[in-house]
XYZ file of C-alpha atoms in Angstrom:
419
model
C 13.194 -26.278 -14.413
C 13.247 -24.979 -18.008
C 15.868 -22.254 -18.413
C 15.217 -19.333 -20.777
C 17.828 -17.105 -22.394
C 16.212 -14.328 -24.397
C 17.635 -11.165 -22.847
C 20.316 -12.882 -20.766
C 21.764 -15.101 -23.523
C 25.135 -13.289 -23.555
C 25.348 -12.343 -19.869
C 27.965 -14.973 -19.020
C 30.350 -14.197 -21.895
C 33.476 -12.461 -20.637
C 34.137 -9.080 -22.255
C 30.728 -8.935 -23.968
C 30.288 -5.267 -23.057
C 32.994 -4.460 -25.659
C 31.576 -4.131 -29.146
C 34.011 -6.435 -30.986
C 33.244 -9.321 -28.637
C 29.529 -8.519 -28.796
C 29.544 -8.579 -32.612
C 31.364 -11.926 -32.565
C 28.415 -13.301 -30.615
C 25.661 -11.882 -32.813
C 25.153 -8.325 -31.598
C 23.773 -5.890 -34.199
C 23.004 -8.719 -36.652
C 19.434 -7.436 -36.976
C 20.621 -3.938 -37.957
C 22.188 -5.276 -41.151
C 18.763 -6.643 -42.161
C 16.709 -3.772 -40.758
C 16.600 -1.611 -43.859
C 15.125 -4.494 -45.863
C 12.046 -4.300 -43.652
C 9.208 -1.816 -43.724
C 9.075 -0.064 -40.318
C 5.415 -0.941 -39.924
C 6.165 -4.661 -40.269
C 8.464 -4.412 -37.245
C 5.717 -2.690 -35.238
C 3.248 -5.376 -36.331
C 5.665 -8.143 -35.304
C 6.125 -6.599 -31.850
C 2.357 -6.292 -31.522
C 1.834 -9.892 -32.643
C 4.441 -11.145 -30.134
C 2.369 -9.922 -27.198
C 5.445 -8.242 -25.670
C 4.410 -6.406 -22.528
C 6.163 -3.488 -20.887
C 8.570 -4.735 -18.227
C 8.887 -1.543 -16.236
C 5.972 -2.214 -13.911
C 2.602 -1.787 -15.620
C 2.798 -4.644 -18.122
C 0.954 -2.695 -20.849
C 1.028 -4.136 -24.405
C 4.110 -2.744 -26.138
C 2.704 -3.017 -29.653
C -0.273 -0.809 -28.815
C 2.054 1.954 -27.588
C 4.216 1.685 -30.689
C 1.194 1.917 -33.007
C 0.296 5.296 -31.505
C 3.595 6.576 -32.912
C 2.691 5.645 -36.510
C 0.310 8.564 -36.909
C 1.245 11.310 -39.361
C 2.803 13.787 -36.963
C 4.275 17.026 -38.308
C 6.931 17.243 -35.583
C 9.913 14.861 -35.212
C 9.371 11.804 -33.026
C 11.376 10.932 -29.919
C 12.238 7.681 -28.129
C 12.896 7.817 -24.374
C 14.337 4.873 -22.434
C 13.279 4.703 -18.795
C 16.311 3.599 -16.778
C 15.287 5.421 -13.605
C 15.501 2.217 -11.598
C 14.611 3.626 -8.164
C 12.132 0.943 -7.072
C 13.444 -0.789 -3.919
C 14.059 -4.452 -4.681
C 14.580 -3.877 -8.408
C 17.984 -4.070 -10.080
C 17.486 -5.813 -13.423
C 18.062 -2.846 -15.745
C 21.555 -2.277 -14.415
C 22.194 -5.994 -15.008
C 21.457 -5.532 -18.718
C 23.697 -2.465 -18.889
C 26.620 -4.103 -17.106
C 26.313 -7.525 -18.780
C 25.235 -6.661 -22.350
C 24.868 -2.914 -23.078
C 25.035 -3.455 -26.839
C 21.831 -5.512 -26.674
C 20.041 -2.415 -25.371
C 21.594 -0.208 -28.049
C 20.580 -2.689 -30.771
C 17.014 -2.641 -29.412
C 17.059 1.160 -29.406
C 18.098 1.321 -33.076
C 15.388 -1.156 -34.109
C 12.717 0.651 -32.106
C 13.731 4.066 -33.436
C 13.580 2.803 -37.017
C 10.191 1.155 -36.446
C 8.504 4.281 -35.027
C 10.411 6.800 -37.172
C 12.450 8.473 -34.429
C 15.981 9.859 -34.778
C 16.636 11.243 -31.306
C 16.841 8.982 -28.263
C 17.199 9.937 -24.610
C 18.155 7.424 -21.928
C 17.026 8.732 -18.546
C 19.200 6.945 -16.012
C 18.994 6.924 -12.225
C 21.237 9.595 -10.702
C 23.034 7.128 -8.440
C 23.873 4.840 -11.381
C 27.181 6.576 -12.111
C 29.027 3.307 -12.769
C 26.373 2.031 -15.182
C 26.141 5.393 -16.939
C 29.853 5.145 -17.723
C 29.463 1.589 -19.067
C 26.553 2.638 -21.254
C 28.299 5.773 -22.530
C 31.366 3.736 -23.504
C 29.167 1.254 -25.379
C 27.436 4.116 -27.205
C 30.805 5.621 -28.155
C 31.868 2.248 -29.581
C 28.610 1.977 -31.551
C 29.199 5.430 -33.054
C 32.720 4.423 -34.125
C 31.394 1.229 -35.739
C 28.714 3.126 -37.667
C 25.678 1.765 -35.809
C 24.819 5.179 -34.361
C 24.964 8.665 -35.817
C 24.380 9.785 -39.394
C 24.084 7.380 -42.333
C 23.938 4.172 -40.284
C 25.675 1.382 -42.233
C 25.683 3.550 -45.359
C 21.955 4.331 -45.249
C 20.321 7.741 -44.970
C 19.014 6.908 -41.511
C 20.241 8.662 -38.347
C 19.984 7.734 -34.661
C 21.588 9.750 -31.881
C 21.550 8.713 -28.216
C 21.871 11.136 -25.320
C 22.239 9.820 -21.765
C 20.522 12.041 -19.197
C 21.206 11.639 -15.492
C 18.359 12.048 -13.010
C 18.701 13.643 -9.596
C 17.558 10.651 -7.547
C 13.802 11.288 -7.390
C 11.793 8.058 -7.229
C 8.758 9.710 -8.794
C 10.711 10.277 -12.028
C 10.325 6.584 -12.755
C 6.736 7.524 -13.653
C 6.950 8.296 -17.367
C 5.277 11.698 -17.405
C 7.281 12.907 -14.381
C 10.378 11.612 -16.178
C 9.525 13.744 -19.219
C 8.914 16.784 -17.028
C 12.369 16.266 -15.545
C 13.906 15.871 -19.011
C 12.349 19.197 -19.955
C 14.128 20.812 -17.017
C 11.079 21.081 -14.792
C 10.282 19.632 -11.389
C 9.470 15.908 -11.642
C 5.693 16.067 -11.204
C 3.420 13.553 -12.959
C 1.127 14.961 -15.634
C -2.631 14.642 -15.850
C -3.570 11.732 -18.101
C -5.234 12.525 -21.456
C -8.823 11.421 -22.081
C -7.956 9.667 -25.325
C -5.131 7.309 -26.304
C -2.118 9.242 -27.494
C 1.688 9.154 -27.228
C 3.632 10.952 -24.550
C 5.031 14.383 -25.397
C 8.539 15.775 -24.986
C 8.708 19.510 -25.723
C 5.567 19.027 -27.803
C 7.087 16.220 -29.850
C 5.369 12.782 -29.987
C 7.323 10.460 -27.718
C 7.510 6.762 -26.922
C 8.690 5.839 -23.416
C 9.778 2.245 -22.808
C 11.700 0.435 -20.074
C 15.256 -0.886 -20.597
C 14.291 -4.576 -20.526
C 11.369 -4.026 -22.901
C 13.692 -2.532 -25.518
C 16.367 -5.175 -24.866
C 13.793 -7.844 -25.816
C 13.138 -6.331 -29.260
C 16.208 -7.814 -31.071
C 15.122 -11.377 -30.241
C 11.646 -10.788 -31.671
C 12.936 -9.069 -34.817
C 15.531 -11.826 -35.362
C 13.349 -14.845 -34.584
C 9.784 -13.655 -35.090
C 6.775 -13.177 -32.857
C 5.914 -16.871 -32.758
C 9.353 -17.743 -31.360
C 8.786 -15.319 -28.484
C 5.295 -16.715 -27.847
C 6.719 -20.206 -27.443
C 7.611 -19.078 -23.928
C 5.286 -17.928 -21.185
C 1.491 -18.018 -21.155
C -1.150 -16.962 -23.660
C -1.750 -13.653 -21.861
C 1.804 -13.137 -20.594
C 4.026 -14.412 -23.416
C 7.805 -14.526 -23.268
C 10.104 -14.111 -20.317
C 11.300 -11.578 -17.759
C 14.362 -10.870 -15.672
C 13.339 -11.371 -12.051
C 15.478 -9.972 -9.256
C 15.666 -11.668 -5.848
C 16.879 -10.064 -2.651
C 16.339 -10.504 1.071
C 16.463 -13.836 2.890
C 17.591 -15.912 -0.051
C 20.725 -18.036 -0.424
C 21.566 -16.895 -3.974
C 20.342 -13.326 -4.461
C 20.592 -12.005 -7.998
C 18.871 -11.548 -11.355
C 17.673 -14.622 -13.258
C 15.543 -14.894 -16.405
C 12.462 -17.115 -16.403
C 9.464 -17.538 -18.644
C 6.152 -16.124 -17.505
C 3.978 -18.702 -15.776
C 6.841 -20.241 -13.786
C 5.953 -21.258 -10.230
C 7.256 -18.593 -7.824
C 8.275 -21.185 -5.257
C 10.046 -23.284 -7.891
C 11.903 -20.175 -9.072
C 12.959 -19.315 -5.507
C 14.208 -22.841 -4.883
C 15.924 -23.365 -8.257
C 17.646 -20.007 -8.733
C 17.606 -18.621 -5.212
C 18.741 -21.800 -3.520
C 15.886 -21.646 -1.018
C 15.078 -19.467 1.981
C 18.010 -18.349 4.112
C 18.001 -18.421 7.918
C 14.474 -19.650 8.559
C 11.118 -20.471 6.993
C 9.350 -18.381 4.378
C 7.066 -15.707 5.821
C 6.287 -13.507 2.835
C 7.406 -12.183 -0.553
C 6.948 -8.747 -2.050
C 6.607 -9.932 -5.677
C 7.269 -6.969 -7.935
C 9.299 -4.320 -6.153
C 8.456 -2.477 -2.930
C 5.302 -0.824 -4.298
C 3.442 -4.126 -4.770
C 1.341 -5.727 -1.981
C 3.053 -8.500 -0.031
C 2.113 -12.186 -0.421
C 2.134 -14.499 2.583
C 3.702 -17.975 2.491
C 0.420 -19.676 1.544
C -0.075 -17.324 -1.392
C 3.537 -17.707 -2.546
C 2.987 -21.480 -2.770
C 0.116 -20.821 -5.234
C 1.729 -17.963 -7.163
C 2.995 -18.105 -10.720
C 5.246 -15.481 -12.220
C 2.825 -13.874 -14.638
C 0.633 -10.782 -14.521
C -2.697 -12.583 -14.258
C -1.718 -15.049 -11.522
C -0.253 -12.384 -9.242
C -3.247 -10.109 -9.849
C -5.618 -12.890 -8.762
C -3.714 -13.001 -5.459
C -4.304 -9.286 -4.930
C -0.845 -8.058 -5.861
C 1.117 -7.131 -8.975
C 4.091 -8.527 -10.872
C 5.438 -4.984 -11.204
C 9.118 -4.879 -12.097
C 9.720 -8.473 -11.022
C 11.783 -7.448 -8.002
C 11.103 -10.146 -5.393
C 11.936 -9.237 -1.788
C 11.980 -12.499 0.198
C 11.341 -12.460 3.956
C 11.816 -15.279 6.458
C 10.014 -15.752 9.764
C 12.501 -13.568 11.653
C 11.061 -10.420 10.061
C 8.974 -8.077 12.217
C 6.268 -6.988 9.769
C 5.504 -3.756 11.620
C 9.141 -2.721 11.315
C 9.179 -3.814 7.666
C 6.148 -1.653 6.887
C 7.711 1.286 8.728
C 10.829 0.946 6.583
C 8.743 1.130 3.404
C 6.560 4.002 4.599
C 9.618 6.087 5.463
C 10.677 5.673 1.857
C 7.270 6.700 0.469
C 7.026 9.635 2.887
C 10.408 10.872 1.684
C 9.756 10.262 -2.030
C 6.243 11.691 -2.442
C 6.573 14.580 -4.889
C 4.001 16.539 -2.884
C 1.844 17.527 -5.844
C -1.358 15.856 -4.580
C -2.662 16.507 -1.065
C -3.797 12.913 -0.296
C -0.307 11.637 -1.112
C 1.691 14.468 0.424
C -0.223 14.431 3.715
C -1.211 10.758 3.696
C 2.313 9.333 3.401
C 3.417 11.477 6.344
C 0.430 10.473 8.443
C 0.720 6.703 7.941
C 4.454 6.869 8.600
C 3.781 8.627 11.914
C 1.085 6.115 12.931
C 3.334 3.084 12.404
C 6.153 4.872 14.214
C 3.824 5.442 17.173
C 3.042 1.724 17.187
C 6.730 0.874 17.419
C 7.050 3.339 20.326
C 4.018 1.739 22.052
C 2.250 5.100 22.026
C -0.415 4.381 19.402
C -4.135 4.720 20.118
C -6.479 1.710 20.235
C -7.907 2.490 16.776
C -4.556 3.059 15.015
C -4.928 0.008 12.776
C -8.301 1.194 11.477
C -6.891 4.692 11.021
C -4.039 3.262 8.969
C -6.426 1.375 6.694
C -8.807 4.333 6.355
C -6.055 6.758 5.392
C -4.818 4.257 2.825
C -8.346 4.060 1.425
C -8.498 7.856 1.214
C -5.216 7.934 -0.715
C -6.346 5.325 -3.252
C -7.638 6.637 -6.578
C -7.597 10.315 -5.637
C -4.230 11.405 -7.038
C -2.715 12.129 -10.446
C -0.371 9.121 -10.523
C -0.323 5.639 -8.972
C 2.173 6.464 -6.201
C -0.477 6.914 -3.488
C -2.612 3.932 -4.594
C 0.547 1.801 -4.449
C 1.187 2.930 -0.871
C -2.420 2.080 -0.039
C -1.963 -1.442 -1.420
C 1.253 -1.949 0.528
C -0.473 -0.932 3.782
C -3.434 -3.235 3.096
C -1.150 -6.163 2.369
C 0.905 -5.884 5.533
C -1.938 -5.042 7.917
C -4.537 -7.508 6.658
C -2.179 -10.458 6.244
C -0.129 -9.909 9.402
C -2.663 -8.070 11.554
C -1.820 -9.966 14.738
C 1.663 -8.432 14.776
C 0.184 -4.928 14.629
C -2.317 -5.786 17.351
C 0.474 -6.958 19.648
C 1.993 -3.487 19.570
C -1.324 -1.972 20.497
C -1.456 -4.275 23.503
C 2.073 -3.201 24.388
C 3.445 -6.675 23.794
C 6.745 -6.733 21.927
C 7.092 -9.598 19.468
C 10.819 -10.305 19.793
């Protein structure tokens, strides 16, 4: 299998999270050349590369950056989404712990390209250890002149502030994240009718995921065509995929888009642990599950996974062997969604509670004969009728489990325990 090292190229170097070691191995090399470039040429290169957002949606990064090039009267802001609360996803913390200066280099390049001076990193509240690592790296970058006023003798300024969340899953949604940054309750905002940037205290704002920004130095250093040498025509480049569950070598491994999912699991994960493959949640807990037959066909790119009725999401693969009770697995996920719904929209607030209760009644053998249909109908009612994609994601998760493993749900309705 072809190994790719774009974001993870320095992960295995001991002491790389210290700036002197990082500089020895090429960190910040692009910053010395940055001021020779017109900011717009950097935006154009990112757009040409086909870089897609790696925080879940996979939207074209260049298109978002171009929205920031308008002639705004107010100062621009860059916000880094490090609210990594998606179950099954742990790649952002890998970047921070293994190569924090790569992220900071990407932040400086991005800020220069869009004309921002103030950067906010919104980090998951439970990530205390990684916040400390990142803060230390930022302090080192300030001392070396890569952050602050007059970067490397220029007139350009970049300041980074790390903001700690309070553990709300919904704040991974970019507009809820910005509401939280503004000191408000983390409720998603209504989407505008036209294309425009996000807004932080009325200032035009770009929100990007950690891995997306950490990919920028490679593209600036090597060019868009070098990035497009990897991946597929529609999903160029690579991604850090995280594996957990019934796998012999759980962890985070980089692969180019278009790689066979099964080949990835075998090569990096060392195969299925403790049984045969039953299913894989491909992109974090909010993406519909794939059964073993679908996994054999799947490729790790946005289009392939979409054709199978799921989503690549954050690339967090949760692997399940044939010992897993799928009714119990769904209950585990629905408890999470029930707890994490922000409560702003009635279909989500009430729906997540209702579906959680129905599956619980199945496990207690007290469900009604039509509970499966009720579950699917409630999921349908939740889909497309809320401000953000939280409820539609729950609907997709329910559909995936029930439709692909329906016999296990039916056994509980017959009072037969599948143990």
